[in-house]
Amino acid sequence: MIRQEEVYKIGRIGKSHGVKGEVSFQFDDDIFDRTDADYLVLEVDGILVPFFMEEYRFRNDSVCLVKFCDIDTQQQASQLTGCDVYFPRALTDESSEAPSLASLVGFHIIDADTGLPISRIAAIDDSTINILFELEDGRLVPANDELITDINWQQQQITMSIPKGLLDI
């Protein structure tokens, strides 16, 4: 069984496309194209289920059409409409110099000075040039390379040297 902490959200299935089982997939992260992956994980009725991709093609920078194995009709494809799409953390390249921002959601922020946990990343705000970690407690922390001292992929922790007073804002 796939657990939530083993994956991270990369998008959502839109409506079916055509009559042969294709679906539109709105993605926030194209990691599935940059990494060798045969499958994506869909949340179906609250359960994380792997779906193997037969083929996919991009429509634009944020939508692609996907044909999953064993989904061969428009009716079968339409049952996937609205499903959240996740990518397995195990398939990401942890040694990459620039990890996918979406892959950091769910990581715990640790204060480099005290070693104490600050909060968990709930979302990434990349709507401006200054990318922010949105923490579960509502605070915002700049996702600045100069503040990050370490990323521990196994423990899903980011150690940051956060200037005094920043978390009090």
Coordinates of C-alpha atoms in Angstrom, one line a residue:
M1 CA 0.0 0.0 0.0
I2 CA 1.3 3.5 -0.9
R3 CA 1.5 5.9 2.0
Q4 CA 1.0 9.7 1.7
E5 CA 4.5 10.4 2.8
E6 CA 5.9 8.3 0.0
V7 CA 4.5 10.7 -2.7
Y8 CA 4.0 14.3 -3.4
K9 CA 1.2 16.0 -5.4
I10 CA 2.1 17.2 -8.9
G11 CA -1.4 17.9 -10.4
R12 CA -4.9 16.8 -11.1
I13 CA -6.8 14.8 -13.7
G14 CA -9.1 16.9 -15.8
K15 CA -11.8 15.6 -18.1
S16 CA -11.5 12.7 -20.5
H17 CA -10.2 13.4 -24.0
G18 CA -11.5 11.5 -27.0
V19 CA -13.0 8.0 -26.9
K20 CA -9.9 5.8 -26.4
G21 CA -9.3 6.5 -22.7
E22 CA -7.1 9.5 -22.7
V23 CA -7.4 12.1 -19.9
S24 CA -6.1 15.7 -19.6
F25 CA -3.7 16.1 -16.8
Q26 CA -3.0 19.6 -15.4
F27 CA 0.4 19.5 -13.7
D28 CA 2.3 21.8 -11.5
D29 CA 5.6 19.9 -11.9
D30 CA 6.8 18.0 -15.0
I31 CA 9.0 15.6 -13.0
F32 CA 7.2 12.7 -14.6
D33 CA 8.8 13.8 -17.9
R34 CA 12.3 14.7 -16.5
T35 CA 12.7 11.4 -14.5
D36 CA 12.3 7.9 -15.8
A37 CA 8.9 7.0 -14.5
D38 CA 6.5 4.4 -15.9
Y39 CA 3.6 5.3 -13.6
L40 CA 1.9 8.0 -11.7
V41 CA -0.1 7.7 -8.4
L42 CA -3.7 8.8 -8.4
E43 CA -5.9 9.2 -5.4
V44 CA -9.1 7.3 -6.1
D45 CA -11.7 7.3 -3.3
G46 CA -9.1 8.2 -0.7
I47 CA -6.7 5.4 -1.7
L48 CA -3.4 6.0 -3.5
V49 CA -3.3 3.8 -6.6
P50 CA -0.5 3.4 -9.2
F51 CA -1.5 3.9 -12.8
F52 CA 1.0 2.9 -15.5
M53 CA 1.3 5.2 -18.4
E54 CA 1.0 3.9 -21.9
E55 CA 1.8 7.2 -23.5
Y56 CA 1.5 11.0 -22.9
R57 CA 1.9 14.1 -25.0
F58 CA 2.1 17.8 -23.9
R59 CA -0.6 20.2 -25.0
N60 CA 1.1 23.2 -23.4
D61 CA 3.3 24.1 -20.4
S62 CA 0.8 22.9 -17.8
V63 CA -1.4 20.3 -19.5
C64 CA -0.7 17.0 -21.1
L65 CA -2.9 14.2 -22.4
V66 CA -2.2 10.8 -20.8
K67 CA -3.3 7.3 -21.8
F68 CA -3.1 5.0 -18.8
C69 CA -2.8 1.2 -19.3
D70 CA -6.2 -0.6 -19.1
I71 CA -8.2 2.6 -19.4
D72 CA -9.6 2.1 -22.9
T73 CA -12.9 3.9 -23.1
Q74 CA -14.2 7.4 -22.5
Q75 CA -16.4 6.1 -19.7
Q76 CA -13.4 4.6 -17.8
A77 CA -11.4 7.7 -18.3
S78 CA -14.2 10.0 -17.1
Q79 CA -14.1 8.1 -13.7
L80 CA -10.7 9.5 -13.1
T81 CA -11.8 13.1 -13.5
G82 CA -10.8 15.2 -10.5
C83 CA -8.4 12.7 -9.1
D84 CA -5.2 14.3 -7.5
V85 CA -2.0 13.0 -9.1
Y86 CA 1.1 12.2 -7.1
F87 CA 4.7 11.3 -7.9
P88 CA 6.7 8.7 -5.9
R89 CA 9.5 10.4 -3.9
A90 CA 11.6 7.3 -4.5
L91 CA 11.8 8.0 -8.2
T92 CA 13.1 11.6 -7.8
D93 CA 16.7 12.2 -8.2
E94 CA 17.8 13.2 -4.7
S95 CA 21.3 14.2 -5.9
S96 CA 19.8 16.8 -8.2
E97 CA 21.2 20.3 -7.7
A98 CA 17.7 21.8 -8.0
P99 CA 15.1 19.5 -6.5
S100 CA 11.5 20.0 -7.5
L101 CA 9.8 22.5 -5.3
A102 CA 6.7 20.3 -5.1
S103 CA 8.8 17.4 -3.7
L104 CA 9.5 19.5 -0.6
V105 CA 5.9 19.8 0.5
G106 CA 5.5 17.7 3.7
F107 CA 9.1 18.3 4.8
H108 CA 9.8 19.6 8.3
I109 CA 11.7 22.8 8.7
I110 CA 14.4 22.5 11.4
D111 CA 16.1 25.6 13.0
A112 CA 19.8 25.3 12.3
D113 CA 20.7 27.2 15.5
T114 CA 18.6 25.2 18.0
G115 CA 18.0 22.0 16.1
L116 CA 14.3 22.3 17.0
P117 CA 11.5 21.7 14.6
I118 CA 9.8 24.9 13.4
S119 CA 6.8 23.5 11.3
R120 CA 6.0 21.5 8.3
I121 CA 5.7 22.8 4.7
A122 CA 2.1 22.8 3.6
A123 CA 2.6 24.4 0.2
I124 CA 5.0 26.3 -2.0
D125 CA 4.1 29.9 -3.1
D126 CA 6.0 30.4 -6.3
S127 CA 3.7 33.1 -7.7
T128 CA 6.4 35.7 -7.4
I129 CA 10.2 35.7 -7.9
N130 CA 10.6 35.3 -4.2
I131 CA 9.5 31.7 -3.5
L132 CA 8.1 31.0 -0.1
F133 CA 7.5 27.9 2.0
E134 CA 3.9 28.1 3.4
L135 CA 4.0 26.4 6.8
E136 CA 1.2 24.4 8.3
D137 CA 1.0 27.0 11.1
G138 CA 0.3 29.8 8.6
R139 CA 3.8 31.4 8.7
L140 CA 5.8 32.1 5.5
V141 CA 9.5 31.4 5.2
P142 CA 11.6 32.4 2.2
A143 CA 12.8 29.3 0.2
N144 CA 16.2 30.9 -0.3
D145 CA 19.3 28.8 -1.0
E146 CA 21.3 31.0 1.4
L147 CA 19.0 30.1 4.3
I148 CA 19.0 26.3 3.6
T149 CA 21.9 24.6 5.3
D150 CA 20.9 20.9 4.7
I151 CA 18.2 18.8 3.1
N152 CA 17.7 15.3 4.6
W153 CA 15.7 13.3 2.0
Q154 CA 15.3 10.2 4.2
Q155 CA 14.0 12.1 7.2
Q156 CA 12.1 14.6 5.0
Q157 CA 13.7 17.6 6.9
I158 CA 15.1 20.9 5.7
T159 CA 17.5 22.6 8.1
M160 CA 17.4 26.4 7.7
S161 CA 19.4 29.2 9.3
I162 CA 16.4 31.7 9.7
P163 CA 17.3 35.2 10.7
K164 CA 16.0 36.2 14.2
G165 CA 12.6 37.8 14.2
L166 CA 11.6 36.5 10.8
L167 CA 9.2 33.9 12.2
D168 CA 7.6 36.5 14.5
I169 CA 6.2 38.5 11.5

